[in-house]
Amino acid sequence: MAAVNRDNMEEVKTDDGSPKIKPRPIVRLGIFLIAHSPIFSVVFSAAGVLALLLLPLLAKNTYISENALMPGSARSMLSNQDVSDGSKLVKDIKNFRLNHEGQGVEVQKLIGKYMSDMGAEVSFQKFHPEGNQFHPLHFFSSPDSYALEENVSCASYGVNVAGIIRAPRGDGKESIVLVTPYDFINGGDYESLSLGIVSSLFSLLSRVTWLSKDIIWLVADSRYGDYRPVAAWLTEYHSPSFKVSDLLKCDELNTADNFRRAGTMAAALVVKVDGRSERFEDTLSIYAEASNGQMPNLDLINVVNYLAVHRQGFYVKVEKVVSLLSSSWLQIFGEIFEAVGKLAHTLNPDWNFGIPAADYLEGSATLASSLYSQALGIPTGPHGAFRDYQVDAITLKISPRFPPDSKTRQHDFFLRGARLLEGTIRSVNNLLEKFHQSFFLYLLTSPSKFISVGVYMIAFALLVAPLPMVAASLYIDGCKALTNSTHNPAENLKSWKWLDAAKQVFALHLLGFIVTLLPYFICQVPGQHSPRNRSIMWGTTSSSLLLITFVTIPGFSPFSSRLHGTNWAVLKSVTIAAAFIGLCLMSIINFATAEIGALLLVPTCLMAQPIKPALRSRRVKSLLGAFCSLVLVTIGFPVMFFALSKGLLGEGLVGLSLGGEFWTWLESLWAWKSATYLYIGMVHLPCWLLCLCILFHPS
Amino acid sequence: MASLLRSLFLLLIVQSFLVAIAFGSNEVEEFSEALLLKPLPDRKVLAHFHFENRAPPSNSHGRHHHLFPKAISQLVQKFRVKEMELSFTQGRWNHEHWGGFDPLSSMNAKPVGVELWAVFDVPLSQVDTSWKNLTHALSGLFCASINFLESSTSYAAPTWGFGPNSDKLRYGSLPREAVCTENLTPWLKLLPCRDKDGISALMNRPSVYRGFYHSQRLHLSTVESGQEGLGSGIVLEQTLTVVLQPETTSVESNMQPSWSLNSLFGRKVVGRCVLAKSSNVYLQLEGLLGHELKNMDTKIEAHNLWKNADFELSLKPDRVLRESSSFLFVFDIDKSSDSEPFDLGLTWKLPSKWSCQQAPLHASRFLMGSGNERGAIAILLKATESQEKLSGRDLTNGQCTIKANIFQIFPWYIKVYYHTLQIFVDQQQKTDSEVLKKINVSPSTDKVSSGMMEMMLELPCEVKSVAISIEYDKGFLHIDEYPPDANQGFDIPSALISFPNHHASLDFQEELNKSPLLSSFKEKSLVRSYTEVLLVPLTTPDFSMPYNVITITCTIFALYFGSLLNVLRRRIGEEERFLKSQGKKTGGLKQLLSRITAKIRGRPIEEQSSSESPAAQSSVLSSKLIFKIILVAGAAAAWQYFSTDK
């Protein structure tokens, strides 16, 4: 069709007998691409997907970019005395909790006493576990812009303990933070091990002379989750409210004016111990993703990984999608790549890009997890709270290979854990400047391999490249169809025919915006509602709004039989243009979301065609096309995709409660201020609706 | 002749007598050295070296000095310095454990880095010039980058917030200046015995710099003689304050560590500096200890204090002085010799605990907010435990009040909004008029001068906490204004909190001999404390990527000039018309006609062929072009491949 169109264009130009004006090469290239857009869109999209699959092959080994870090160059100074201090604390806490059942802040006081015995300045902080309230204005706002002013009850609050070691000769401008989340009420034996590790380290740090930055050890009260206490402490650290707080009166523990600070934070490490390692070695999992796919500087991960692997002998891993490890299609891809790599190697021994299929599988599973957690925009641990203040932070989850009550192994475990932290702190302590040398935009395929932004954006660029081409070609088509009667070629491109379509697209985007904001009002509805009811409320309001739009604005409904409604080709062209802009904008805010969104949205938008003519024509090709677009549109519905991905992730397909689960999922998104929620509401949903309109277009 | 001789002789005698009178009326130059040792509650020991050098007023310029360092006297004469203080500090003074309400801490607890202030005796218009010259001179003298204080963006002229009230006062500080031996050596050169003899021989560099706090200070003031024709005398006071951690051998954690001079410094005092008028060592024990022993009021028992149940000194003190809350043991080091060096030691026998006197309010300062756009500075004043005991309250209007001065310099890239000043007293927000007695603000000018804020708070005595917050915007610096290691952030110098109604002094009950150290302690000094230095992260360009910058710039240039040339050179309308006219030539008759007209006009006929050639060329060109593109791409790929793999 486009080829025909091109012929027509040439005819138009040569109508008056003049020879064709040779446009500039770039224009010619553009015209060429637009003219052959169907082929190119297929080629580019396929290349985009292929580039995504190739990413594990293109991953580079990590390296320490900042020379000042010098990880592992100093001998560890941790002694057995320090470790036995840590063990004593763990034992004391255990005994104390056995003897004293129930509430109170006695355990906190015990830890505080330990800290001050080591020579640290101790402060306690009370916080209130805040509910996840959706407020549309909180997106992209800095974390200090809202303060809790509502009356707080004394029924539930947590108490953090923080100890600060002042660097003996330091100037106190910078600090390094160690966080150990610990549930003071029902924390398990494994959890208290993290206290032991950090306490051993703290004992050492209180007497070393090489510190140039202050050390803060925060024992976060994790009975209301890991994230909240850390976030509350950081809020108090960075933007305290000097007004009187009701929370202070709740307890005999007076925390007023007690809060202590130690300068700008250079880095933060969250240490957790949980579960038993399935492997022979102790396992160290690194979690780095903060809200909206922000990552800490790669150097921080490198230092930890280097020290853990080469000095302390931990097995280091990052999160991966386990179900992908057993997927056969990925296995086939891996084997193909391996074969190609081997072939290339035989041709030229220097070509070493091939990796074994097993490595490829591991890499892609890790990559998928990395992409997924970044796309979701939800931090994977308490370290996420630090990112809001531009502090590089990671969570280290250590799983020992012994049961928690094994005393003999515990000593060795503390020694190695504390030495790992000591090395990391020593490296960060060496830093004169804050982390800036290495990458901030990257995806991990293993703890020691990464893909930088320059490589992974190729896949996205290829994926979205067809959109402007197809939009242009469709627009030319549509305009021609509309101006068939006039036969005025000059007005062909200058016509304002796209305005109708643009109005429709704009209206649906506006609708998407309103639907995005609706949960705020639904949350305001008095009374307790289950997530399921709320999702039903949301669904009904949204669909009724959609119906109202269709009914009130003429020429909008895909079901109306008015002939002078917008041409579907022009509508599709504008839709695709809107999707393109939306995706590009999103790629700046959160690249991973845009990547996954493009995987969904690009085929849907490209394939969308009215099914009526296809049904009428009864040709196999057009029927197949209609079927494909139907399937894609079905999958493209956010709820459907959510259900599918849940099924894919191995959590089992859910039935009626799907709406409820979807609501909870969205609730978590907005609670974490994830831009993914905005993307779904303001880019994906309108584009999906527009595709639906095109699908049922009466032409 | 004889009479002449006699009169000449008489004249000579009279002259010599006059000279003798002149010398006699002037005091001679005096130098004295002293060392104060003080155990601190947190198991550390403070050592305070004090050297004083007095040059009496003289009537001749460029006179020879016996003891007084020439460099300093020249400095004073050249720049007409009335009073000056320069300090080099490393580490932070711990106000909670090391005290905040005694002369020692109020004078020697200095902000990190270099601090310099000076009062000049020149007309107001020349003060800034003098200051600039002085910074350069000091920079050379002390091997430090004090010359950075020359720029008007780094110093300020406090009016009343800083202590001495003068409009010829300039104040500046460099928080990032690293302090090391290279600064100590020129400082020692000013001493008559350097570190070869006397008390200064104790300054073993590794042990001095191993300390938790290290502050070397130089204070000079001119003394007006009051007599006509006489110049002014100069008093140069040099102090070095170090806080050291004695090596402990005892396992008991609450036991104070025992120490001796040798264990602290690794050296012993062999003898006094022979040029010094007095050289004493003092040991100050304060707090609880003193209270316990207060009952023993007889002098004899006080003299036996040095050996008791709590502690034991290795040497017998020559005198014991008593102050309200502390004892001062005085040792003369004259008696020491090579064979019997002076090595004072303190051995604790029983665990003891005491606390230092603290300033009425403890000040801390921190940054609020996040991001690279804006933030706020908060100063927190918290009441200390010792507040009730303190004197110096202002009981006007029947109300007990504490006055506190806050003096703060803001660099220009911290654009402070003074209207956002908020003051919370005991967590209640107060209006400015309620607590703010006086405020003086001089706003900063971008890249020209730094901002300054002085304010005087009047607080009720029972105040628990005061919070002051002020918002600011972060400025953008020009690329060449960034210092090395720009990604570290930028420093805001320490704020100074002083309490104008509180004065610290030690008044010893016994009559003193004229020891300069003790007399300086006896003078009332303003209680003051410096807050910590703050680090503000500003937006920093990515200096490590010049390659990217070059690439982008080149691309932009290429695009810009390419399109500009096209616009200027090509005439699209003409081209179109020309092509159209070419198109019309398709018919044979038309072609003929055009040829004829061309002939008439006198234009060459080859035009047709030339008009056709571009089209023909372009088709050839396009294939050539594609070939070229492929060639270049291939070359690039090959280059990439070989450059990365090899």
Short mmCIF file of C-alpha atoms in Angstrom, two decimals, chain A residues 398-529:
data_model
loop_
_atom_site.label_atom_id
_atom_site.label_comp_id
_atom_site.label_asym_id
_atom_site.label_seq_id
_atom_site.Cartn_x
_atom_site.Cartn_y
_atom_site.Cartn_z
CA ILE A 398 23.92 -12.61 54.14
CA SER A 399 22.77 -16.18 54.51
CA PRO A 400 25.03 -18.29 56.70
CA ARG A 401 25.52 -21.96 55.97
CA PHE A 402 24.98 -22.99 59.56
CA PRO A 403 21.93 -23.04 61.80
CA PRO A 404 21.65 -19.95 64.00
CA ASP A 405 22.43 -21.70 67.27
CA SER A 406 25.78 -23.05 66.17
CA LYS A 407 28.18 -21.18 68.42
CA THR A 408 31.39 -22.42 66.87
CA ARG A 409 30.58 -21.35 63.37
CA GLN A 410 29.11 -18.07 64.52
CA HIS A 411 32.48 -16.66 65.46
CA ASP A 412 33.92 -17.33 62.04
CA PHE A 413 30.81 -15.92 60.40
CA PHE A 414 31.03 -12.68 62.38
CA LEU A 415 34.70 -12.39 61.61
CA ARG A 416 34.19 -12.67 57.88
CA GLY A 417 31.07 -10.53 57.75
CA ALA A 418 32.68 -7.78 59.79
CA ARG A 419 35.86 -7.96 57.73
CA LEU A 420 33.83 -7.52 54.56
CA LEU A 421 32.15 -4.46 56.02
CA GLU A 422 35.43 -3.16 57.39
CA GLY A 423 37.01 -3.37 53.95
CA THR A 424 34.07 -1.64 52.35
CA ILE A 425 34.04 1.13 54.93
CA ARG A 426 37.75 1.55 54.59
CA SER A 427 37.36 1.97 50.84
CA VAL A 428 34.56 4.50 51.18
CA ASN A 429 36.56 6.21 53.91
CA ASN A 430 39.39 6.67 51.43
CA LEU A 431 37.13 8.61 49.11
CA LEU A 432 37.79 12.29 48.96
CA GLU A 433 34.86 13.03 46.68
CA LYS A 434 31.48 11.43 46.70
CA PHE A 435 30.82 8.52 44.34
CA HIS A 436 30.78 9.89 40.84
CA GLN A 437 33.33 8.03 38.76
CA SER A 438 31.48 4.93 37.78
CA PHE A 439 28.09 4.23 36.21
CA PHE A 440 24.72 5.16 37.60
CA LEU A 441 22.73 3.79 34.66
CA TYR A 442 23.33 0.11 34.22
CA LEU A 443 21.75 -3.31 34.36
CA LEU A 444 23.38 -6.20 36.14
CA THR A 445 23.67 -9.64 34.55
CA SER A 446 25.71 -11.05 37.41
CA PRO A 447 27.42 -9.47 40.44
CA SER A 448 30.52 -8.91 38.36
CA LYS A 449 28.99 -8.13 34.99
CA PHE A 450 27.05 -5.14 33.89
CA ILE A 451 25.54 -3.54 30.81
CA SER A 452 25.99 0.18 30.59
CA VAL A 453 23.40 2.59 29.31
CA GLY A 454 25.14 3.00 25.97
CA VAL A 455 24.54 -0.65 25.17
CA TYR A 456 21.11 -1.31 26.55
CA MET A 457 19.50 1.72 25.00
CA ILE A 458 20.17 0.31 21.54
CA ALA A 459 17.46 -2.29 22.09
CA PHE A 460 14.97 0.36 23.06
CA ALA A 461 15.94 2.66 20.22
CA LEU A 462 15.46 -0.13 17.70
CA LEU A 463 12.14 -1.02 19.25
CA VAL A 464 10.65 2.45 19.04
CA ALA A 465 12.27 3.40 15.74
CA PRO A 466 9.38 2.05 13.59
CA LEU A 467 6.83 4.20 15.37
CA PRO A 468 7.58 7.57 13.70
CA MET A 469 8.04 5.84 10.32
CA VAL A 470 4.72 4.07 10.49
CA ALA A 471 3.02 7.18 11.82
CA ALA A 472 4.27 9.21 8.89
CA SER A 473 3.36 6.64 6.31
CA LEU A 474 -0.09 6.13 7.79
CA TYR A 475 -0.64 9.85 7.90
CA ILE A 476 0.14 10.19 4.22
CA ASP A 477 -2.20 7.28 3.50
CA GLY A 478 -4.96 8.67 5.59
CA CYS A 479 -4.72 12.14 4.14
CA LYS A 480 -4.87 10.76 0.68
CA ALA A 481 -7.93 8.73 1.44
CA LEU A 482 -9.62 11.78 2.86
CA THR A 483 -8.72 14.08 0.00
CA ASN A 484 -9.53 11.63 -2.72
CA SER A 485 -12.50 13.69 -3.74
CA THR A 486 -10.72 17.03 -3.97
CA HIS A 487 -7.74 15.84 -5.98
CA ASN A 488 -5.79 18.77 -4.75
CA PRO A 489 -2.32 17.47 -4.16
CA ALA A 490 -0.98 20.66 -2.69
CA GLU A 491 -3.36 20.49 0.21
CA ASN A 492 -2.61 16.89 0.76
CA LEU A 493 0.06 17.32 3.37
CA LYS A 494 -0.90 20.72 4.61
CA SER A 495 -4.42 19.70 5.54
CA TRP A 496 -5.60 19.82 9.09
CA LYS A 497 -7.27 16.43 8.86
CA TRP A 498 -5.23 15.10 11.72
CA LEU A 499 -6.89 17.57 14.05
CA ASP A 500 -9.98 15.43 14.58
CA ALA A 501 -7.88 12.43 15.38
CA ALA A 502 -5.65 14.47 17.63
CA LYS A 503 -8.71 15.68 19.52
CA GLN A 504 -9.78 12.12 20.09
CA VAL A 505 -6.30 11.09 21.19
CA PHE A 506 -6.10 14.06 23.49
CA ALA A 507 -9.50 13.33 24.99
CA LEU A 508 -8.53 9.75 25.72
CA HIS A 509 -5.25 10.84 27.27
CA LEU A 510 -7.19 13.24 29.43
CA LEU A 511 -9.43 10.38 30.41
CA GLY A 512 -6.35 8.36 31.25
CA PHE A 513 -5.16 11.19 33.44
CA ILE A 514 -8.50 11.32 35.27
CA VAL A 515 -8.49 7.55 35.71
CA THR A 516 -5.00 7.82 37.15
CA LEU A 517 -6.19 10.29 39.74
CA LEU A 518 -9.38 8.39 40.56
CA PRO A 519 -7.84 6.14 43.27
CA TYR A 520 -7.17 9.22 45.34
CA PHE A 521 -10.87 9.96 45.47
CA ILE A 522 -11.77 6.31 45.94
CA CYS A 523 -9.45 6.24 48.94
CA GLN A 524 -11.39 9.20 50.32
CA VAL A 525 -14.67 7.28 50.21
CA PRO A 526 -15.67 6.76 53.83
CA GLY A 527 -15.81 3.30 55.27
CA GLN A 528 -13.62 0.31 55.07
CA HIS A 529 -13.48 -1.33 51.70
#
